[in-house]
GROMACS .gro file of C-alpha atoms in nm:
model
  437
    1UNK     CA    1  11.482   9.295   6.488
    2UNK     CA    2  11.174   9.432   6.666
    3UNK     CA    3  11.127   9.680   6.384
    4UNK     CA    4  11.149   9.395   6.135
    5UNK     CA    5  10.882   9.196   6.319
    6UNK     CA    6  10.654   9.499   6.331
    7UNK     CA    7  10.702   9.568   5.961
    8UNK     CA    8  10.636   9.206   5.863
    9UNK     CA    9  10.346   9.173   6.108
   10UNK     CA   10  10.438   8.828   6.242
   11UNK     CA   11  10.537   8.669   6.572
   12UNK     CA   12  10.901   8.608   6.659
   13UNK     CA   13  11.060   8.275   6.572
   14UNK     CA   14  11.243   8.072   6.838
   15UNK     CA   15  11.576   8.202   6.706
   16UNK     CA   16  11.453   8.561   6.712
   17UNK     CA   17  11.323   8.518   7.066
   18UNK     CA   18  11.668   8.400   7.168
   19UNK     CA   19  11.817   8.721   7.029
   20UNK     CA   20  11.550   8.947   7.183
   21UNK     CA   21  11.597   8.784   7.524
   22UNK     CA   22  11.952   8.923   7.537
   23UNK     CA   23  11.822   9.281   7.556
   24UNK     CA   24  11.920   9.437   7.890
   25UNK     CA   25  11.806   9.795   7.865
   26UNK     CA   26  11.950  10.130   7.771
   27UNK     CA   27  12.243  10.158   8.012
   28UNK     CA   28  12.493  10.239   7.738
   29UNK     CA   29  12.309  10.544   7.601
   30UNK     CA   30  12.345  10.887   7.771
   31UNK     CA   31  11.989  11.007   7.706
   32UNK     CA   32  12.056  11.346   7.860
   33UNK     CA   33  12.246  11.436   7.541
   34UNK     CA   34  11.984  11.327   7.288
   35UNK     CA   35  11.641  11.479   7.236
   36UNK     CA   36  11.564  11.371   6.877
   37UNK     CA   37  11.629  11.063   6.667
   38UNK     CA   38  11.843  11.281   6.442
   39UNK     CA   39  12.074  11.354   6.735
   40UNK     CA   40  12.084  10.981   6.815
   41UNK     CA   41  12.178  10.896   6.459
   42UNK     CA   42  12.449  11.163   6.440
   43UNK     CA   43  12.617  11.043   6.758
   44UNK     CA   44  12.923  10.819   6.778
   45UNK     CA   45  12.732  10.568   6.991
   46UNK     CA   46  12.639  10.261   6.782
   47UNK     CA   47  12.360  10.163   7.024
   48UNK     CA   48  12.209  10.510   6.987
   49UNK     CA   49  12.225  10.487   6.609
   50UNK     CA   50  12.047  10.149   6.604
   51UNK     CA   51  11.783  10.284   6.841
   52UNK     CA   52  11.719  10.579   6.611
   53UNK     CA   53  11.663  10.342   6.318
   54UNK     CA   54  11.418  10.130   6.520
   55UNK     CA   55  11.221  10.434   6.643
   56UNK     CA   56  11.187  10.570   6.291
   57UNK     CA   57  11.029  10.241   6.181
   58UNK     CA   58  10.811  10.185   6.486
   59UNK     CA   59  10.699  10.545   6.541
   60UNK     CA   60  10.757  10.735   6.214
   61UNK     CA   61  10.506  11.010   6.296
   62UNK     CA   62  10.634  11.037   6.657
   63UNK     CA   63  10.279  10.987   6.785
   64UNK     CA   64  10.388  10.745   7.058
   65UNK     CA   65  10.672  10.965   7.184
   66UNK     CA   66  10.904  10.664   7.204
   67UNK     CA   67  11.229  10.852   7.260
   68UNK     CA   68  11.078  11.051   7.546
   69UNK     CA   69  10.927  10.737   7.701
   70UNK     CA   70  11.256  10.548   7.677
   71UNK     CA   71  11.448  10.839   7.830
   72UNK     CA   72  11.202  10.856   8.121
   73UNK     CA   73  11.215  10.481   8.186
   74UNK     CA   74  11.595  10.479   8.174
   75UNK     CA   75  11.611  10.719   8.471
   76UNK     CA   76  11.473  10.464   8.718
   77UNK     CA   77  11.522  10.120   8.561
   78UNK     CA   78  11.825   9.894   8.602
   79UNK     CA   79  11.794   9.552   8.449
   80UNK     CA   80  11.851   9.244   8.661
   81UNK     CA   81  12.147   9.014   8.597
   82UNK     CA   82  12.031   8.670   8.486
   83UNK     CA   83  12.198   8.483   8.774
   84UNK     CA   84  12.033   8.711   9.032
   85UNK     CA   85  11.688   8.669   8.871
   86UNK     CA   86  11.730   8.292   8.868
   87UNK     CA   87  11.823   8.297   9.237
   88UNK     CA   88  11.517   8.507   9.326
   89UNK     CA   89  11.301   8.256   9.140
   90UNK     CA   90  11.466   7.982   9.340
   91UNK     CA   91  11.277   8.120   9.640
   92UNK     CA   92  10.944   8.063   9.463
   93UNK     CA   93  11.030   7.698   9.409
   94UNK     CA   94  11.154   7.649   9.764
   95UNK     CA   95  10.841   7.816   9.902
   96UNK     CA   96  10.616   7.568   9.722
   97UNK     CA   97  10.496   7.767   9.420
   98UNK     CA   98  10.435   7.529   9.129
   99UNK     CA   99  10.225   7.747   8.901
  100UNK     CA  100   9.944   8.001   8.895
  101UNK     CA  101   9.939   8.372   8.818
  102UNK     CA  102  10.247   8.597   8.831
  103UNK     CA  103  10.254   8.976   8.806
  104UNK     CA  104  10.573   9.164   8.724
  105UNK     CA  105  10.485   9.538   8.743
  106UNK     CA  106  10.823   9.659   8.616
  107UNK     CA  107  10.877   9.381   8.366
  108UNK     CA  108  11.150   9.508   8.139
  109UNK     CA  109  11.195   9.243   7.872
  110UNK     CA  110  11.092   8.966   8.112
  111UNK     CA  111  11.406   8.841   8.290
  112UNK     CA  112  11.215   8.692   8.584
  113UNK     CA  113  10.968   8.518   8.357
  114UNK     CA  114  11.249   8.385   8.139
  115UNK     CA  115  11.442   8.239   8.431
  116UNK     CA  116  11.151   8.055   8.591
  117UNK     CA  117  11.209   7.678   8.597
  118UNK     CA  118  11.057   7.543   8.275
  119UNK     CA  119  10.790   7.331   8.447
  120UNK     CA  120  10.674   7.629   8.655
  121UNK     CA  121  10.681   7.867   8.358
  122UNK     CA  122  10.453   7.631   8.163
  123UNK     CA  123  10.198   7.642   8.448
  124UNK     CA  124  10.217   8.019   8.507
  125UNK     CA  125   9.995   8.286   8.355
  126UNK     CA  126  10.225   8.584   8.310
  127UNK     CA  127  10.098   8.936   8.371
  128UNK     CA  128  10.344   9.217   8.307
  129UNK     CA  129  10.354   9.596   8.313
  130UNK     CA  130  10.631   9.793   8.143
  131UNK     CA  131  10.650  10.170   8.105
  132UNK     CA  132  10.891  10.179   7.811
  133UNK     CA  133  10.702  10.107   7.488
  134UNK     CA  134  10.995   9.953   7.302
  135UNK     CA  135  11.097   9.725   7.588
  136UNK     CA  136  10.732   9.631   7.632
  137UNK     CA  137  10.712   9.519   7.269
  138UNK     CA  138  11.014   9.295   7.327
  139UNK     CA  139  10.839   9.142   7.627
  140UNK     CA  140  10.525   9.086   7.419
  141UNK     CA  141  10.729   8.916   7.147
  142UNK     CA  142  10.897   8.690   7.402
  143UNK     CA  143  10.576   8.604   7.589
  144UNK     CA  144  10.295   8.617   7.331
  145UNK     CA  145  10.058   8.428   7.561
  146UNK     CA  146  10.113   8.670   7.850
  147UNK     CA  147   9.894   8.963   7.949
  148UNK     CA  148  10.146   9.244   7.907
  149UNK     CA  149  10.056   9.612   7.928
  150UNK     CA  150  10.275   9.897   7.812
  151UNK     CA  151  10.196  10.166   8.064
  152UNK     CA  152  10.284  10.276   8.418
  153UNK     CA  153  10.193  10.048   8.708
  154UNK     CA  154   9.966  10.322   8.842
  155UNK     CA  155   9.761  10.317   8.519
  156UNK     CA  156   9.753   9.941   8.464
  157UNK     CA  157   9.426   9.879   8.647
  158UNK     CA  158   9.555   9.558   8.807
  159UNK     CA  159   9.312   9.401   9.052
  160UNK     CA  160   9.381   9.383   9.425
  161UNK     CA  161   9.475   9.046   9.576
  162UNK     CA  162   9.460   8.884   9.232
  163UNK     CA  163   9.803   8.725   9.183
  164UNK     CA  164   9.969   8.420   9.340
  165UNK     CA  165  10.313   8.576   9.296
  166UNK     CA  166  10.413   8.940   9.251
  167UNK     CA  167  10.782   8.976   9.173
  168UNK     CA  168  10.985   9.262   9.027
  169UNK     CA  169  11.301   9.468   9.023
  170UNK     CA  170  11.127   9.796   9.091
  171UNK     CA  171  11.230  10.148   8.985
  172UNK     CA  172  11.368  10.377   9.252
  173UNK     CA  173  11.415  10.748   9.298
  174UNK     CA  174  11.238  11.064   9.412
  175UNK     CA  175  10.984  11.051   9.128
  176UNK     CA  176  10.627  11.101   9.249
  177UNK     CA  177  10.345  10.873   9.137
  178UNK     CA  178   9.974  10.950   9.112
  179UNK     CA  179   9.753  10.643   9.123
  180UNK     CA  180   9.402  10.730   8.998
  181UNK     CA  181   9.250  10.442   9.197
  182UNK     CA  182   9.383  10.602   9.516
  183UNK     CA  183   9.249  10.947   9.426
  184UNK     CA  184   8.989  10.960   9.702
  185UNK     CA  185   9.191  10.761   9.957
  186UNK     CA  186   9.349  10.972  10.229
  187UNK     CA  187   9.525  10.689  10.414
  188UNK     CA  188   9.870  10.796  10.537
  189UNK     CA  189  10.040  10.492  10.382
  190UNK     CA  190   9.909  10.554  10.033
  191UNK     CA  191   9.980  10.923  10.058
  192UNK     CA  192  10.339  10.858  10.166
  193UNK     CA  193  10.388  10.584   9.908
  194UNK     CA  194  10.307  10.813   9.615
  195UNK     CA  195  10.588  11.049   9.715
  196UNK     CA  196  10.862  10.807   9.602
  197UNK     CA  197  10.829  10.560   9.317
  198UNK     CA  198  10.996  10.272   9.505
  199UNK     CA  199  10.762  10.315   9.802
  200UNK     CA  200  10.462  10.317   9.569
  201UNK     CA  201  10.566   9.994   9.400
  202UNK     CA  202  10.626   9.817   9.732
  203UNK     CA  203  10.281   9.906   9.866
  204UNK     CA  204  10.099   9.837   9.538
  205UNK     CA  205  10.276   9.504   9.490
  206UNK     CA  206  10.164   9.382   9.830
  207UNK     CA  207   9.811   9.502   9.760
  208UNK     CA  208   9.814   9.299   9.437
  209UNK     CA  209   9.927   8.974   9.604
  210UNK     CA  210   9.672   8.711   9.699
  211UNK     CA  211   9.645   8.621  10.069
  212UNK     CA  212   9.895   8.341  10.124
  213UNK     CA  213  10.083   8.440   9.808
  214UNK     CA  214  10.444   8.544   9.762
  215UNK     CA  215  10.577   8.895   9.702
  216UNK     CA  216  10.943   8.937   9.603
  217UNK     CA  217  11.070   9.293   9.579
  218UNK     CA  218  11.412   9.396   9.453
  219UNK     CA  219  11.477   9.758   9.546
  220UNK     CA  220  11.740  10.000   9.668
  221UNK     CA  221  11.821   9.999  10.039
  222UNK     CA  222  11.621  10.323  10.080
  223UNK     CA  223  11.297  10.147  10.180
  224UNK     CA  224  11.465   9.970  10.471
  225UNK     CA  225  11.721  10.234  10.576
  226UNK     CA  226  11.565  10.577  10.525
  227UNK     CA  227  11.406  10.715  10.842
  228UNK     CA  228  11.114  10.878  10.658
  229UNK     CA  229  11.017  10.539  10.514
  230UNK     CA  230  10.923  10.396  10.856
  231UNK     CA  231  10.555  10.411  10.756
  232UNK     CA  232  10.630  10.190  10.453
  233UNK     CA  233  10.819   9.938  10.667
  234UNK     CA  234  10.529   9.933  10.915
  235UNK     CA  235  10.290   9.860  10.629
  236UNK     CA  236  10.504   9.577  10.491
  237UNK     CA  237  10.531   9.416  10.836
  238UNK     CA  238  10.157   9.457  10.893
  239UNK     CA  239  10.060   9.292  10.563
  240UNK     CA  240  10.313   9.014  10.524
  241UNK     CA  241  10.552   8.780  10.697
  242UNK     CA  242  10.908   8.890  10.637
  243UNK     CA  243  11.044   8.551  10.536
  244UNK     CA  244  11.385   8.703  10.473
  245UNK     CA  245  11.578   8.997  10.328
  246UNK     CA  246  11.911   8.971  10.146
  247UNK     CA  247  12.125   9.280  10.090
  248UNK     CA  248  12.337   9.275   9.775
  249UNK     CA  249  12.663   9.470   9.731
  250UNK     CA  250  12.722   9.776   9.516
  251UNK     CA  251  12.882   9.581   9.231
  252UNK     CA  252  12.573   9.365   9.164
  253UNK     CA  253  12.448   9.598   8.889
  254UNK     CA  254  12.789   9.710   8.767
  255UNK     CA  255  12.703   9.604   8.411
  256UNK     CA  256  12.385   9.816   8.418
  257UNK     CA  257  12.562  10.140   8.502
  258UNK     CA  258  12.475  10.179   8.869
  259UNK     CA  259  12.650  10.099   9.198
  260UNK     CA  260  12.343  10.099   9.421
  261UNK     CA  261  12.320   9.879   9.727
  262UNK     CA  262  12.018   9.655   9.669
  263UNK     CA  263  11.774   9.470   9.894
  264UNK     CA  264  11.568   9.168   9.797
  265UNK     CA  265  11.261   9.127  10.021
  266UNK     CA  266  11.107   8.779  10.032
  267UNK     CA  267  10.753   8.818  10.168
  268UNK     CA  268  10.454   8.592  10.233
  269UNK     CA  269  10.127   8.782  10.247
  270UNK     CA  270   9.919   8.695  10.552
  271UNK     CA  271   9.618   8.478  10.470
  272UNK     CA  272   9.392   8.646  10.726
  273UNK     CA  273   9.392   8.818  11.065
  274UNK     CA  274   9.446   8.487  11.245
  275UNK     CA  275   9.756   8.410  11.038
  276UNK     CA  276   9.882   8.763  11.097
  277UNK     CA  277   9.830   8.738  11.473
  278UNK     CA  278   9.988   8.395  11.507
  279UNK     CA  279  10.294   8.496  11.305
  280UNK     CA  280  10.355   8.830  11.476
  281UNK     CA  281  10.295   8.684  11.823
  282UNK     CA  282  10.552   8.408  11.776
  283UNK     CA  283  10.839   8.501  12.008
  284UNK     CA  284  11.118   8.395  11.772
  285UNK     CA  285  10.967   8.587  11.480
  286UNK     CA  286  10.892   8.891  11.694
  287UNK     CA  287  11.240   8.918  11.846
  288UNK     CA  288  11.455   8.803  11.555
  289UNK     CA  289  11.263   8.943  11.258
  290UNK     CA  290  10.980   9.189  11.329
  291UNK     CA  291  11.138   9.409  11.594
  292UNK     CA  292  11.477   9.431  11.419
  293UNK     CA  293  11.306   9.508  11.084
  294UNK     CA  294  11.129   9.804  11.243
  295UNK     CA  295  11.444   9.938  11.411
  296UNK     CA  296  11.787  10.074  11.315
  297UNK     CA  297  12.143   9.998  11.422
  298UNK     CA  298  12.471  10.188  11.393
  299UNK     CA  299  12.820  10.060  11.325
  300UNK     CA  300  13.169  10.210  11.315
  301UNK     CA  301  13.319  10.143  10.973
  302UNK     CA  302  13.599  10.264  10.747
  303UNK     CA  303  13.521  10.527  10.487
  304UNK     CA  304  13.595  10.410  10.136
  305UNK     CA  305  13.716  10.749  10.019
  306UNK     CA  306  13.991  10.820  10.277
  307UNK     CA  307  14.011  10.531  10.525
  308UNK     CA  308  13.887  10.731  10.826
  309UNK     CA  309  13.626  10.599  11.068
  310UNK     CA  310  13.259  10.691  11.043
  311UNK     CA  311  12.933  10.577  11.204
  312UNK     CA  312  12.674  10.446  10.958
  313UNK     CA  313  12.309  10.369  11.032
  314UNK     CA  314  12.109  10.094  10.867
  315UNK     CA  315  11.812   9.863  10.917
  316UNK     CA  316  11.813   9.659  11.236
  317UNK     CA  317  11.726   9.340  11.048
  318UNK     CA  318  12.085   9.326  10.928
  319UNK     CA  319  12.208   9.390  11.279
  320UNK     CA  320  12.028   9.072  11.381
  321UNK     CA  321  12.131   8.891  11.062
  322UNK     CA  322  12.464   9.036  10.944
  323UNK     CA  323  12.529   8.726  10.735
  324UNK     CA  324  12.231   8.824  10.517
  325UNK     CA  325  12.446   9.108  10.379
  326UNK     CA  326  12.666   8.981  10.096
  327UNK     CA  327  12.988   9.180  10.110
  328UNK     CA  328  13.164   9.416  10.350
  329UNK     CA  329  13.005   9.716  10.521
  330UNK     CA  330  13.191  10.040  10.450
  331UNK     CA  331  13.138  10.412  10.481
  332UNK     CA  332  13.028  10.568  10.154
  333UNK     CA  333  12.804  10.486   9.862
  334UNK     CA  334  12.724  10.637   9.521
  335UNK     CA  335  12.529  10.918   9.687
  336UNK     CA  336  12.715  11.013  10.007
  337UNK     CA  337  13.070  10.963  10.128
  338UNK     CA  338  12.967  10.900  10.490
  339UNK     CA  339  12.651  10.691  10.439
  340UNK     CA  340  12.605  10.313  10.457
  341UNK     CA  341  12.786  10.121  10.187
  342UNK     CA  342  12.824   9.752  10.103
  343UNK     CA  343  13.092   9.637   9.865
  344UNK     CA  344  13.250   9.314   9.746
  345UNK     CA  345  13.493   9.164   9.498
  346UNK     CA  346  13.252   8.883   9.412
  347UNK     CA  347  13.133   8.818   9.060
  348UNK     CA  348  12.761   8.831   8.983
  349UNK     CA  349  12.749   8.450   8.972
  350UNK     CA  350  12.917   8.432   9.314
  351UNK     CA  351  12.672   8.685   9.459
  352UNK     CA  352  12.381   8.479   9.323
  353UNK     CA  353  12.531   8.158   9.464
  354UNK     CA  354  12.563   8.321   9.807
  355UNK     CA  355  12.196   8.424   9.793
  356UNK     CA  356  12.096   8.073   9.687
  357UNK     CA  357  12.271   7.933   9.993
  358UNK     CA  358  12.101   8.180  10.226
  359UNK     CA  359  11.760   8.103  10.078
  360UNK     CA  360  11.796   7.729  10.107
  361UNK     CA  361  11.970   7.701  10.442
  362UNK     CA  362  11.849   7.999  10.647
  363UNK     CA  363  11.553   8.182  10.492
  364UNK     CA  364  11.332   7.890  10.382
  365UNK     CA  365  11.512   7.609  10.563
  366UNK     CA  366  11.276   7.351  10.715
  367UNK     CA  367  10.970   7.529  10.568
  368UNK     CA  368  11.053   7.411  10.217
  369UNK     CA  369  10.733   7.365  10.018
  370UNK     CA  370  10.517   7.501  10.302
  371UNK     CA  371  10.516   7.879  10.257
  372UNK     CA  372  10.299   7.931   9.950
  373UNK     CA  373   9.927   7.869  10.003
  374UNK     CA  374   9.663   8.077   9.824
  375UNK     CA  375   9.387   7.816   9.856
  376UNK     CA  376   9.064   7.982   9.965
  377UNK     CA  377   8.873   7.890  10.277
  378UNK     CA  378   8.512   7.768  10.245
  379UNK     CA  379   8.393   8.115  10.348
  380UNK     CA  380   8.604   8.287  10.083
  381UNK     CA  381   8.480   8.054   9.809
  382UNK     CA  382   8.129   8.189   9.856
  383UNK     CA  383   8.234   8.554   9.855
  384UNK     CA  384   8.257   8.762   9.540
  385UNK     CA  385   8.603   8.806   9.391
  386UNK     CA  386   8.762   9.069   9.170
  387UNK     CA  387   9.058   8.959   8.962
  388UNK     CA  388   9.222   8.993   8.622
  389UNK     CA  389   9.021   8.853   8.333
  390UNK     CA  390   9.232   8.573   8.186
  391UNK     CA  391   9.045   8.524   7.856
  392UNK     CA  392   9.186   8.650   7.527
  393UNK     CA  393   8.929   8.929   7.508
  394UNK     CA  394   8.786   8.832   7.169
  395UNK     CA  395   8.439   8.978   7.128
  396UNK     CA  396   8.445   9.098   7.491
  397UNK     CA  397   8.360   9.450   7.603
  398UNK     CA  398   8.277   9.622   7.932
  399UNK     CA  399   7.961   9.490   8.093
  400UNK     CA  400   7.967   9.148   7.928
  401UNK     CA  401   7.873   8.849   8.143
  402UNK     CA  402   8.142   8.580   8.135
  403UNK     CA  403   8.245   8.261   8.312
  404UNK     CA  404   8.594   8.231   8.461
  405UNK     CA  405   8.723   7.938   8.666
  406UNK     CA  406   8.367   7.825   8.733
  407UNK     CA  407   8.257   8.171   8.850
  408UNK     CA  408   8.013   8.402   8.671
  409UNK     CA  409   8.056   8.776   8.664
  410UNK     CA  410   8.104   9.101   8.472
  411UNK     CA  411   8.406   9.213   8.271
  412UNK     CA  412   8.521   9.575   8.278
  413UNK     CA  413   8.805   9.713   8.069
  414UNK     CA  414   9.033  10.016   8.057
  415UNK     CA  415   9.264  10.138   7.781
  416UNK     CA  416   9.607  10.301   7.824
  417UNK     CA  417   9.738  10.594   7.622
  418UNK     CA  418   9.920  10.343   7.399
  419UNK     CA  419   9.597  10.156   7.328
  420UNK     CA  420   9.667   9.862   7.562
  421UNK     CA  421   9.352   9.715   7.715
  422UNK     CA  422   9.322   9.578   8.070
  423UNK     CA  423   9.024   9.359   8.153
  424UNK     CA  424   8.904   9.287   8.507
  425UNK     CA  425   8.662   9.014   8.610
  426UNK     CA  426   8.424   9.086   8.899
  427UNK     CA  427   8.226   8.790   9.025
  428UNK     CA  428   7.850   8.813   9.072
  429UNK     CA  429   7.759   8.499   9.273
  430UNK     CA  430   7.388   8.529   9.196
  431UNK     CA  431   7.451   8.484   8.825
  432UNK     CA  432   7.561   8.122   8.857
  433UNK     CA  433   7.215   7.996   8.943
  434UNK     CA  434   7.060   8.195   8.661
  435UNK     CA  435   7.314   8.053   8.412
  436UNK     CA  436   7.232   7.698   8.525
  437UNK     CA  437   6.865   7.753   8.442
   0.00000   0.00000   0.00000
């Protein structure tokens, strides 16, 4: 269908969007066996054959390297079940988010955007980044009014502290990332973050969130449990209030071809140093959230493989809040037979319902509608800002003076290897008076 749209040069109809929205990634194709579209077409896998046909239409001269890009993206991307995405978005509503700007830096085809409540979706400017070109085109077809880039997060040029909400199911693995905007930054956190793709996304997502905004990160349990990631946990706790963390069992992504234990971090970025100090100094938060989050606990459990006992180590937050783990703790996961594991017999809908209940009753609770607040103070209103340019870009090039949300400034733009353009607005307060004259 995407190939048809590209050939006919038209936007997708409502019926076609409905079909495209059902795309859930490349989990059924063993890319390690296929290196050319000819090999895809000669396989016995019907999904691989259809993919070969689409690539031949969309990239006949192989200039975009679509097959290689898809294979690379498939190594680290596991698409989110609809019920889980809807539950994560439930947090946004409970926290008080009613609309604004949302960045999804590992967008896929747009499951989080598609499961936003309709009234919120209508009031949200969607910004997305997707590495896989083909999946990115599906996202563009589904959200034609969104600002969607087909590139890596590190090359997207997204502005710091520019988005009300940053939410994503991020890639994970030992893949290293090189962010050109961090090239001359020797801070230990940024250096450590670039060593693992999931650490990079967590740090960059928080950097992209507006003060007082919400950051929701779905990731493997490596960020919270791995000893070498202590510096990343310290950074998260330093930049944001840990509103809550829910750990999902190993069957959550069964349909996507992985049995990874998954964490969902619900974060509120501190508005300023005063907010940070007041939150971290609160005794209940310090003893029940902050200190456990920065510690580890051990537990004697039964090994899944042979029923013997083994000690497993995991993040102290779940020692303080064991009910925030959905499922049963066991010994053994998809990587190691004696490591932390979490399993269940629940369906995906039941897992999502359990997370909904935790969000409403225990994580947000009495703070319903009071967590999200990105309104600027009087002092901040008079300071220059740097944020994504939200215009359509017609007749705009780097250096142009524009007006955005009542502010005057300069637009700069960058272009990815696929030709996608990112525009950033940088306010110049002195220009407003000149424009008035």
